[in-house]
GROMACS .gro file of C-alpha atoms in nm:
model
  440
    1MET     CA    1   0.365  -2.956   0.568
    2LYS     CA    2   0.347  -2.631   0.384
    3LYS     CA    3   0.485  -2.801   0.078
    4ASN     CA    4   0.141  -2.906  -0.020
    5LEU     CA    5   0.016  -2.551  -0.061
    6TYR     CA    6  -0.067  -2.425  -0.405
    7TYR     CA    7  -0.001  -2.068  -0.300
    8LEU     CA    8   0.288  -1.888  -0.451
    9ILE     CA    9   0.514  -1.881  -0.143
   10SER     CA   10   0.871  -1.868  -0.090
   11LYS     CA   11   1.014  -1.969   0.239
   12ILE     CA   12   1.279  -1.715   0.312
   13LYS     CA   13   1.543  -1.665   0.602
   14LEU     CA   14   1.565  -1.285   0.652
   15SER     CA   15   1.922  -1.214   0.746
   16VAL     CA   16   1.961  -0.869   0.788
   17ILE     CA   17   2.263  -0.635   0.869
   18LEU     CA   18   2.240  -0.501   1.220
   19LEU     CA   19   2.230  -0.132   1.194
   20ILE     CA   20   2.407  -0.003   1.513
   21SER     CA   21   2.461   0.373   1.580
   22PHE     CA   22   2.797   0.435   1.732
   23SER     CA   23   2.725   0.783   1.866
   24TYR     CA   24   2.652   0.794   2.235
   25GLN     CA   25   2.275   0.733   2.305
   26SER     CA   26   2.113   0.697   2.639
   27PHE     CA   27   1.792   0.491   2.726
   28SER     CA   28   1.660   0.533   3.062
   29ASN     CA   29   1.408   0.248   3.021
   30VAL     CA   30   1.411  -0.080   2.833
   31THR     CA   31   1.233  -0.024   2.498
   32LEU     CA   32   1.103  -0.263   2.237
   33PRO     CA   33   1.019  -0.199   1.862
   34ALA     CA   34   0.670  -0.163   1.759
   35LEU     CA   35   0.629  -0.526   1.634
   36PHE     CA   36   0.659  -0.641   2.005
   37SER     CA   37   0.337  -0.570   2.151
   38ASP     CA   38   0.035  -0.724   2.295
   39GLY     CA   39  -0.142  -0.986   2.095
   40MET     CA   40   0.160  -1.081   1.870
   41ILE     CA   41   0.213  -1.428   1.735
   42LEU     CA   42   0.561  -1.555   1.724
   43GLN     CA   43   0.707  -1.814   1.488
   44ARG     CA   44   0.678  -2.188   1.598
   45ASN     CA   45   0.988  -2.445   1.596
   46MET     CA   46   1.249  -2.188   1.540
   47LYS     CA   47   1.476  -1.961   1.744
   48ILE     CA   48   1.312  -1.617   1.805
   49ALA     CA   49   1.518  -1.302   1.812
   50VAL     CA   50   1.355  -1.029   2.067
   51TRP     CA   51   1.555  -0.722   2.067
   52GLY     CA   52   1.544  -0.364   2.183
   53TRP     CA   53   1.741  -0.085   2.362
   54ALA     CA   54   1.836  -0.006   2.722
   55ASP     CA   55   2.119   0.177   2.907
   56GLN     CA   56   2.467   0.092   2.800
   57GLY     CA   57   2.563  -0.235   2.977
   58GLU     CA   58   2.243  -0.284   3.144
   59THR     CA   59   2.120  -0.638   3.219
   60VAL     CA   60   1.789  -0.725   3.046
   61THR     CA   61   1.584  -1.029   3.129
   62ILE     CA   62   1.312  -1.186   2.951
   63SER     CA   63   1.067  -1.437   3.102
   64PHE     CA   64   0.855  -1.641   2.862
   65GLY     CA   65   0.730  -1.988   2.814
   66GLY     CA   66   0.834  -2.100   3.150
   67LYS     CA   67   1.190  -1.997   3.080
   68GLU     CA   68   1.424  -1.691   3.180
   69TYR     CA   69   1.673  -1.541   2.938
   70LYS     CA   70   1.942  -1.264   3.012
   71VAL     CA   71   2.173  -1.051   2.835
   72ASN     CA   72   2.372  -0.719   2.862
   73ALA     CA   73   2.297  -0.415   2.633
   74PHE     CA   74   2.611  -0.328   2.412
   75PRO     CA   75   2.805  -0.078   2.613
   76VAL     CA   76   2.781   0.194   2.324
   77SER     CA   77   2.481   0.163   2.144
   78GLY     CA   78   2.247   0.024   2.428
   79ARG     CA   79   2.115  -0.239   2.170
   80TRP     CA   80   2.030  -0.585   2.312
   81THR     CA   81   1.907  -0.917   2.137
   82ILE     CA   82   1.785  -1.228   2.301
   83TYR     CA   83   1.731  -1.561   2.129
   84LEU     CA   84   1.407  -1.773   2.276
   85ASP     CA   85   1.430  -2.140   2.244
   86PRO     CA   86   1.226  -2.307   1.956
   87MET     CA   87   0.860  -2.356   2.082
   88PRO     CA   88   0.587  -2.574   1.933
   89ALA     CA   89   0.249  -2.425   1.814
   90ASN     CA   90   0.038  -2.290   2.104
   91ALA     CA   91  -0.303  -2.121   2.082
   92VAL     CA   92  -0.306  -2.062   2.474
   93PRO     CA   93  -0.230  -1.703   2.532
   94GLN     CA   94   0.094  -1.638   2.715
   95THR     CA   95   0.272  -1.348   2.885
   96MET     CA   96   0.615  -1.220   2.826
   97VAL     CA   97   0.785  -0.989   3.084
   98VAL     CA   98   1.094  -0.797   2.997
   99LYS     CA   99   1.289  -0.652   3.288
  100GLY     CA  100   1.574  -0.381   3.300
  101ASN     CA  101   1.555  -0.075   3.494
  102ASN     CA  102   1.189  -0.093   3.408
  103VAL     CA  103   0.941  -0.368   3.338
  104ILE     CA  104   0.755  -0.426   3.015
  105THR     CA  105   0.474  -0.684   3.003
  106LEU     CA  106   0.321  -0.814   2.693
  107LYS     CA  107   0.007  -1.027   2.696
  108ASN     CA  108  -0.192  -1.251   2.483
  109ILE     CA  109   0.106  -1.398   2.299
  110LEU     CA  110   0.046  -1.710   2.076
  111ILE     CA  111   0.278  -1.940   1.893
  112GLY     CA  112   0.225  -2.018   1.536
  113ASP     CA  113   0.320  -1.945   1.178
  114VAL     CA  114   0.429  -1.562   1.087
  115TRP     CA  115   0.400  -1.440   0.732
  116LEU     CA  116   0.554  -1.147   0.580
  117CYS     CA  117   0.276  -1.020   0.328
  118SER     CA  118   0.406  -0.771   0.094
  119GLY     CA  119   0.390  -0.655  -0.267
  120GLN     CA  120   0.206  -0.384  -0.439
  121SER     CA  121  -0.159  -0.283  -0.465
  122ASN     CA  122  -0.275  -0.643  -0.511
  123MET     CA  123  -0.144  -0.721  -0.148
  124GLU     CA  124  -0.257  -0.379  -0.026
  125TRP     CA  125  -0.628  -0.443  -0.136
  126LYS     CA  126  -0.834  -0.466   0.171
  127MET     CA  127  -1.139  -0.678   0.247
  128ASN     CA  128  -1.368  -0.356   0.266
  129MET     CA  129  -1.261  -0.249  -0.071
  130LEU     CA  130  -1.444  -0.501  -0.281
  131ASN     CA  131  -1.780  -0.331  -0.318
  132HIS     CA  132  -1.948  -0.519  -0.028
  133THR     CA  133  -1.866  -0.831  -0.206
  134TYR     CA  134  -1.728  -0.978   0.138
  135ASP     CA  135  -1.951  -0.806   0.400
  136LYS     CA  136  -2.097  -1.141   0.536
  137GLU     CA  137  -1.731  -1.262   0.518
  138ILE     CA  138  -1.623  -0.976   0.752
  139ALA     CA  139  -1.915  -1.009   0.965
  140ASP     CA  140  -1.849  -1.380   1.041
  141SER     CA  141  -1.490  -1.356   1.058
  142GLU     CA  142  -1.430  -1.369   1.436
  143ASN     CA  143  -1.115  -1.586   1.499
  144PRO     CA  144  -0.859  -1.500   1.770
  145TYR     CA  145  -0.611  -1.725   1.614
  146ILE     CA  146  -0.576  -1.504   1.303
  147ARG     CA  147  -0.397  -1.175   1.367
  148ALA     CA  148  -0.242  -0.896   1.168
  149VAL     CA  149  -0.026  -0.589   1.211
  150GLU     CA  150  -0.007  -0.327   0.947
  151ILE     CA  151   0.307  -0.147   0.894
  152VAL     CA  152   0.284   0.238   0.824
  153ASN     CA  153   0.442   0.319   0.512
  154ASN     CA  154   0.776   0.507   0.533
  155THR     CA  155   1.084   0.594   0.315
  156SER     CA  156   1.437   0.605   0.404
  157LEU     CA  157   1.774   0.557   0.233
  158GLN     CA  158   1.899   0.355   0.511
  159PRO     CA  159   1.777   0.057   0.710
  160LEU     CA  160   1.548   0.168   0.993
  161GLU     CA  161   1.603   0.062   1.360
  162ASP     CA  162   1.194   0.044   1.411
  163CYS     CA  163   0.880   0.092   1.228
  164LYS     CA  164   0.517   0.240   1.310
  165THR     CA  165   0.214   0.023   1.303
  166GLU     CA  166  -0.153   0.102   1.261
  167GLY     CA  167  -0.267   0.046   1.609
  168GLY     CA  168  -0.051  -0.279   1.672
  169TRP     CA  169  -0.167  -0.644   1.645
  170LYS     CA  170  -0.538  -0.703   1.576
  171GLN     CA  171  -0.721  -1.020   1.573
  172ALA     CA  172  -0.978  -1.115   1.296
  173ASN     CA  173  -1.323  -0.997   1.378
  174ALA     CA  174  -1.619  -0.792   1.226
  175GLN     CA  175  -1.431  -0.485   1.301
  176ASN     CA  176  -1.074  -0.555   1.226
  177THR     CA  177  -1.094  -0.784   0.938
  178ALA     CA  178  -1.239  -0.514   0.706
  179GLU     CA  179  -0.886  -0.337   0.701
  180PHE     CA  180  -0.703  -0.668   0.639
  181SER     CA  181  -0.542  -0.732   0.299
  182ALA     CA  182  -0.785  -0.968   0.129
  183VAL     CA  183  -0.514  -1.179  -0.026
  184ALA     CA  184  -0.347  -1.242   0.312
  185TYR     CA  185  -0.685  -1.290   0.520
  186PHE     CA  186  -0.790  -1.570   0.291
  187PHE     CA  187  -0.468  -1.706   0.285
  188ALA     CA  188  -0.440  -1.707   0.665
  189LYS     CA  189  -0.802  -1.857   0.687
  190SER     CA  190  -0.722  -2.136   0.450
  191LEU     CA  191  -0.407  -2.220   0.664
  192TYR     CA  192  -0.585  -2.210   1.001
  193LYS     CA  193  -0.859  -2.427   0.862
  194GLN     CA  194  -0.618  -2.698   0.727
  195TYR     CA  195  -0.379  -2.685   1.026
  196LYS     CA  196  -0.542  -2.546   1.339
  197VAL     CA  197  -0.223  -2.316   1.402
  198PRO     CA  198  -0.251  -1.961   1.483
  199GLN     CA  199  -0.151  -1.740   1.181
  200ALA     CA  200   0.014  -1.396   1.215
  201LEU     CA  201   0.020  -1.157   0.914
  202ILE     CA  202   0.284  -0.878   0.883
  203LEU     CA  203   0.121  -0.657   0.631
  204SER     CA  204   0.383  -0.421   0.462
  205GLU     CA  205   0.283  -0.327   0.120
  206TRP     CA  206   0.269  -0.033  -0.082
  207GLY     CA  207   0.070   0.012  -0.421
  208GLY     CA  208   0.261   0.136  -0.709
  209THR     CA  209   0.597   0.079  -0.562
  210VAL     CA  210   0.875  -0.069  -0.790
  211ALA     CA  211   1.050  -0.391  -0.739
  212GLU     CA  212   1.390  -0.225  -0.701
  213ALA     CA  213   1.255  -0.028  -0.384
  214TRP     CA  214   1.231  -0.354  -0.218
  215THR     CA  215   1.565  -0.474  -0.312
  216SER     CA  216   1.883  -0.410  -0.141
  217LEU     CA  217   2.170  -0.212  -0.300
  218GLU     CA  218   2.375  -0.574  -0.277
  219GLY     CA  219   2.069  -0.717  -0.488
  220LEU     CA  220   2.076  -0.442  -0.736
  221ARG     CA  221   2.445  -0.462  -0.812
  222VAL     CA  222   2.383  -0.747  -1.031
  223LEU     CA  223   2.119  -0.559  -1.225
  224PRO     CA  224   2.362  -0.264  -1.327
  225ASN     CA  225   2.085  -0.076  -1.538
  226TYR     CA  226   1.876  -0.056  -1.221
  227LEU     CA  227   2.159   0.054  -1.002
  228LYS     CA  228   2.228   0.342  -1.238
  229ASP     CA  229   1.881   0.448  -1.251
  230PHE     CA  230   1.897   0.454  -0.850
  231GLY     CA  231   2.221   0.625  -0.845
  232ASP     CA  232   2.090   0.901  -1.093
  233TRP     CA  233   1.762   0.932  -0.881
  234LYS     CA  234   1.965   0.947  -0.555
  235LYS     CA  235   2.158   1.260  -0.666
  236SER     CA  236   1.851   1.439  -0.730
  237VAL     CA  237   1.696   1.420  -0.387
  238PRO     CA  238   1.808   1.532  -0.056
  239ALA     CA  239   1.965   1.295   0.203
  240ASP     CA  240   1.658   1.330   0.410
  241LEU     CA  241   1.400   1.121   0.258
  242SER     CA  242   1.142   1.133   0.511
  243ALA     CA  243   0.778   1.088   0.413
  244LYS     CA  244   0.721   1.476   0.447
  245THR     CA  245   1.021   1.543   0.210
  246VAL     CA  246   0.900   1.278  -0.056
  247GLU     CA  247   0.568   1.448  -0.036
  248ARG     CA  248   0.716   1.800  -0.117
  249LEU     CA  249   0.914   1.651  -0.398
  250TYR     CA  250   0.613   1.473  -0.537
  251GLN     CA  251   0.407   1.794  -0.553
  252GLY     CA  252   0.667   1.961  -0.732
  253TRP     CA  253   0.680   1.683  -0.990
  254ILE     CA  254   0.296   1.696  -1.018
  255LYS     CA  255   0.337   2.078  -1.099
  256THR     CA  256   0.610   1.990  -1.348
  257THR     CA  257   0.359   1.731  -1.503
  258ARG     CA  258   0.078   1.999  -1.489
  259ASP     CA  259   0.304   2.233  -1.701
  260ALA     CA  260   0.382   1.961  -1.947
  261ASP     CA  261   0.015   1.876  -1.980
  262LYS     CA  262  -0.066   1.956  -2.360
  263GLY     CA  263  -0.437   1.927  -2.253
  264PHE     CA  264  -0.390   2.299  -2.116
  265SER     CA  265  -0.329   2.596  -2.338
  266LYS     CA  266  -0.165   2.931  -2.250
  267ASP     CA  267  -0.498   3.105  -2.340
  268GLY     CA  268  -0.660   2.920  -2.051
  269ARG     CA  269  -0.858   2.688  -2.266
  270ASN     CA  270  -0.826   2.308  -2.216
  271TRP     CA  271  -0.956   1.970  -2.350
  272ALA     CA  272  -1.258   1.988  -2.151
  273ASP     CA  273  -1.386   2.282  -2.344
  274ALA     CA  274  -1.685   2.232  -2.576
  275GLY     CA  275  -1.539   2.357  -2.893
  276ILE     CA  276  -1.205   2.178  -2.927
  277ASN     CA  277  -1.135   1.958  -3.229
  278THR     CA  278  -1.134   1.599  -3.147
  279SER     CA  279  -1.100   1.450  -3.489
  280ASP     CA  280  -0.755   1.309  -3.377
  281TRP     CA  281  -0.880   1.163  -3.073
  282LYS     CA  282  -0.906   0.780  -3.046
  283THR     CA  283  -1.174   0.565  -2.879
  284MET     CA  284  -1.165   0.330  -2.586
  285ASP     CA  285  -1.422   0.118  -2.435
  286LEU     CA  286  -1.458   0.208  -2.060
  287PRO     CA  287  -1.415   0.068  -1.789
  288ALA     CA  288  -1.067  -0.071  -1.869
  289TYR     CA  289  -0.727  -0.031  -1.771
  290TRP     CA  290  -0.578   0.162  -2.059
  291GLU     CA  291  -0.285  -0.077  -2.083
  292THR     CA  292  -0.518  -0.333  -2.206
  293ALA     CA  293  -0.695  -0.097  -2.446
  294GLY     CA  294  -0.417   0.043  -2.662
  295LEU     CA  295  -0.183   0.249  -2.440
  296THR     CA  296   0.053  -0.054  -2.343
  297GLY     CA  297   0.331   0.063  -2.116
  298ILE     CA  298   0.208   0.425  -2.066
  299ASP     CA  299   0.213   0.622  -1.734
  300GLY     CA  300   0.107   0.980  -1.744
  301ILE     CA  301  -0.206   1.174  -1.820
  302VAL     CA  302  -0.496   1.098  -2.051
  303TRP     CA  303  -0.806   1.287  -2.114
  304PHE     CA  304  -1.140   1.109  -2.183
  305ARG     CA  305  -1.449   1.261  -2.341
  306ARG     CA  306  -1.816   1.168  -2.384
  307GLU     CA  307  -2.149   1.348  -2.503
  308VAL     CA  308  -2.462   1.268  -2.332
  309GLU     CA  309  -2.794   1.368  -2.407
  310VAL     CA  310  -3.032   1.545  -2.146
  311SER     CA  311  -3.389   1.599  -2.217
  312LYS     CA  312  -3.575   1.940  -2.188
  313LYS     CA  313  -3.752   1.793  -1.903
  314ASP     CA  314  -3.445   1.721  -1.698
  315ALA     CA  315  -3.245   2.018  -1.795
  316GLY     CA  316  -3.179   2.248  -1.499
  317LYS     CA  317  -3.181   1.976  -1.250
  318ASP     CA  318  -2.884   1.847  -1.064
  319LEU     CA  319  -2.708   1.540  -1.211
  320VAL     CA  320  -2.505   1.266  -1.052
  321LEU     CA  321  -2.206   1.114  -1.224
  322GLU     CA  322  -2.074   0.780  -1.112
  323LEU     CA  323  -1.754   0.686  -1.283
  324ALA     CA  324  -1.633   0.350  -1.133
  325LYS     CA  325  -1.282   0.385  -1.009
  326ILE     CA  326  -0.998   0.589  -1.151
  327ASP     CA  327  -0.631   0.470  -1.122
  328ASP     CA  328  -0.461   0.686  -0.982
  329SER     CA  329  -0.620   1.040  -0.972
  330ASP     CA  330  -0.884   1.248  -1.184
  331SER     CA  331  -1.029   1.582  -1.240
  332THR     CA  332  -1.368   1.562  -1.389
  333TYR     CA  333  -1.544   1.834  -1.592
  334PHE     CA  334  -1.905   1.876  -1.698
  335ASN     CA  335  -1.956   2.114  -1.995
  336GLY     CA  336  -1.600   2.248  -1.955
  337VAL     CA  337  -1.652   2.322  -1.582
  338LYS     CA  338  -1.474   2.124  -1.326
  339ILE     CA  339  -1.700   1.961  -1.083
  340GLY     CA  340  -1.449   1.756  -0.865
  341ASN     CA  341  -1.138   1.578  -0.830
  342THR     CA  342  -1.033   1.251  -0.646
  343ASP     CA  343  -0.707   1.090  -0.563
  344GLY     CA  344  -0.697   0.716  -0.501
  345TYR     CA  345  -0.682   0.409  -0.734
  346ASN     CA  346  -0.940   0.228  -0.541
  347VAL     CA  347  -1.190   0.507  -0.479
  348SER     CA  348  -1.531   0.502  -0.643
  349ARG     CA  349  -1.598   0.838  -0.804
  350LYS     CA  350  -1.921   1.006  -0.766
  351TYR     CA  351  -1.986   1.360  -0.843
  352ILE     CA  352  -2.279   1.606  -0.828
  353VAL     CA  353  -2.324   1.827  -1.117
  354PRO     CA  354  -2.522   2.143  -1.027
  355GLY     CA  355  -2.834   2.191  -1.212
  356LYS     CA  356  -2.710   2.538  -1.372
  357LEU     CA  357  -2.459   2.319  -1.584
  358VAL     CA  358  -2.717   2.081  -1.711
  359LYS     CA  359  -2.857   2.191  -2.042
  360ALA     CA  360  -3.116   2.045  -2.261
  361GLY     CA  361  -2.953   1.852  -2.565
  362LYS     CA  362  -2.577   1.762  -2.591
  363ASN     CA  363  -2.355   1.788  -2.296
  364ILE     CA  364  -1.993   1.684  -2.258
  365ILE     CA  365  -1.832   1.491  -1.965
  366THR     CA  366  -1.437   1.496  -1.961
  367ILE     CA  367  -1.207   1.314  -1.723
  368ARG     CA  368  -0.854   1.395  -1.693
  369VAL     CA  369  -0.681   1.084  -1.562
  370THR     CA  370  -0.343   1.076  -1.417
  371ASP     CA  371  -0.159   0.765  -1.354
  372THR     CA  372   0.191   0.775  -1.198
  373GLY     CA  373   0.275   0.389  -1.211
  374GLY     CA  374   0.122   0.044  -1.274
  375GLY     CA  375  -0.214   0.010  -1.432
  376GLY     CA  376  -0.395   0.336  -1.530
  377GLY     CA  377  -0.757   0.440  -1.639
  378VAL     CA  378  -1.110   0.424  -1.547
  379TRP     CA  379  -1.172   0.080  -1.411
  380GLY     CA  380  -1.441  -0.143  -1.248
  381GLU     CA  381  -1.787  -0.297  -1.334
  382LYS     CA  382  -1.999  -0.142  -1.600
  383ALA     CA  383  -2.271  -0.098  -1.374
  384GLU     CA  384  -2.060   0.135  -1.180
  385MET     CA  385  -2.048   0.400  -1.470
  386LYS     CA  386  -2.377   0.579  -1.486
  387MET     CA  387  -2.551   0.913  -1.501
  388THR     CA  388  -2.860   0.989  -1.276
  389VAL     CA  389  -3.086   1.279  -1.340
  390ASN     CA  390  -3.444   1.330  -1.202
  391GLY     CA  391  -3.424   0.975  -1.096
  392LYS     CA  392  -3.351   0.830  -1.428
  393GLU     CA  393  -3.033   0.635  -1.484
  394SER     CA  394  -2.826   0.612  -1.818
  395SER     CA  395  -2.514   0.396  -1.856
  396LEU     CA  396  -2.187   0.572  -1.905
  397SER     CA  397  -2.002   0.250  -1.994
  398GLY     CA  398  -1.880   0.198  -2.356
  399THR     CA  399  -1.719   0.414  -2.610
  400TRP     CA  400  -1.527   0.730  -2.495
  401LEU     CA  401  -1.280   0.947  -2.682
  402TYR     CA  402  -0.932   0.965  -2.546
  403LYS     CA  403  -0.602   1.153  -2.613
  404LEU     CA  404  -0.287   1.107  -2.447
  405SER     CA  405  -0.148   1.456  -2.319
  406VAL     CA  406   0.167   1.371  -2.097
  407ASN     CA  407   0.389   1.052  -2.120
  408GLN     CA  408   0.580   1.019  -1.795
  409ASN     CA  409   0.853   0.872  -1.964
  410ASP     CA  410   0.935   1.229  -2.096
  411LEU     CA  411   0.930   1.365  -1.734
  412PRO     CA  412   1.197   1.338  -1.446
  413PRO     CA  413   1.159   1.041  -1.235
  414ASN     CA  414   0.875   1.042  -1.000
  415PRO     CA  415   0.985   1.096  -0.629
  416ARG     CA  416   0.763   0.826  -0.514
  417GLN     CA  417   0.897   0.546  -0.725
  418PHE     CA  418   1.178   0.462  -0.494
  419ARG     CA  419   1.024   0.402  -0.160
  420LEU     CA  420   1.322   0.222  -0.003
  421ALA     CA  421   1.221   0.170   0.368
  422LYS     CA  422   0.935  -0.053   0.272
  423SER     CA  423   1.170  -0.333   0.234
  424SER     CA  424   1.210  -0.609   0.488
  425HIS     CA  425   1.500  -0.448   0.662
  426SER     CA  426   1.310  -0.149   0.762
  427PHE     CA  427   1.110  -0.348   1.014
  428ILE     CA  428   1.313  -0.663   1.096
  429GLN     CA  429   1.633  -0.546   1.245
  430CYS     CA  430   1.805  -0.880   1.362
  431ASN     CA  431   2.031  -1.157   1.260
  432ASP     CA  432   1.885  -1.480   1.196
  433CYS     CA  433   1.543  -1.392   1.215
  434PRO     CA  434   1.327  -1.655   1.031
  435ALA     CA  435   0.996  -1.581   0.848
  436ASP     CA  436   0.774  -1.712   0.561
  437SER     CA  437   0.662  -1.466   0.301
  438LEU     CA  438   0.388  -1.402   0.061
  439TRP     CA  439   0.413  -1.167  -0.232
  440TYR     CA  440   0.155  -1.031  -0.458
   0.00000   0.00000   0.00000
């Protein structure tokens, strides 16, 4: 049935090594991973593994779909797994009861198709990030048979026993759909319209991550150059690669990058100053990703400059700069004075320039853009780049001067480039656990 779909889909069977800790652990109550919660959808027509933890040797019972299943938890780790029999699609909500020393009741469970939706920023792009393009689509999206769960980004050098989610499973509606991946939502909507089968979306994506970070070490062994890069990087970081540690390392890397920036001189001047020599600067039409406009394969820091004219009548009045979106972060200056900075590749930039900086005649706008991976630059629609003063708008799209100040290839590796725990094994810890996948 799915073979007729034109989407780029690969059917995969996620067979993941079961990670068991052989240290003594005590679980006074039966517990479940975060993915098993109210409102979940289970894969139809296949055995479904349900797993968790309990006291060593404790008997765990699951009642679901008119059947009862039992298993004893492992005597050392307390880990247990029960396989539910294959079930056809079912849009009628059901209840699952898990019993041990305690009782867990999961409600509103459907049977349908489960999709692991993963990738970089293309998959990460949410419905509400499209400049109100899909406001009506979001408002009219009510559908209890399309549900999604967002996996919280995390990092680890080892497979994780569990994950965290952004509030558990959520059904499509005017409130929730805005936070769904746009690609995943329209994919599920199309499938539901065609087959009338409940659709589940496991949203595990992270913009800017490299493909190696989603690949097991076994997979990397056939790519020796990548494996060497990973080995070199692994030696440079602590064994504890928690999100907090990565962020600390990243901030140190940012300082190293700042120190290497040719745009800052030791005398305190920088490339936003009015009097610098720009005779060796090149030109680029904005908005555009710089990889498509002359800086192919470059990650790092690029400074952009443009002169704008302000009339005597408008001098001294507050001015509004709108600079579309900037991938990844920016520091923006007006006449050499920093007026703001923003981090986020998909965030629209809007800065207020105090009137005391706005003078009659020539004024200079400078944008220092930092890109740590993937596409970089000032991007979006031409209409999103404009200057407004005294109620009058002027376009800022078109020709800008630019100069590369840092080539990231000349720096140590970015600590954010190997985010290992977002691969599939970080949240699916079972053997013989079937799923379909969508990658973008």
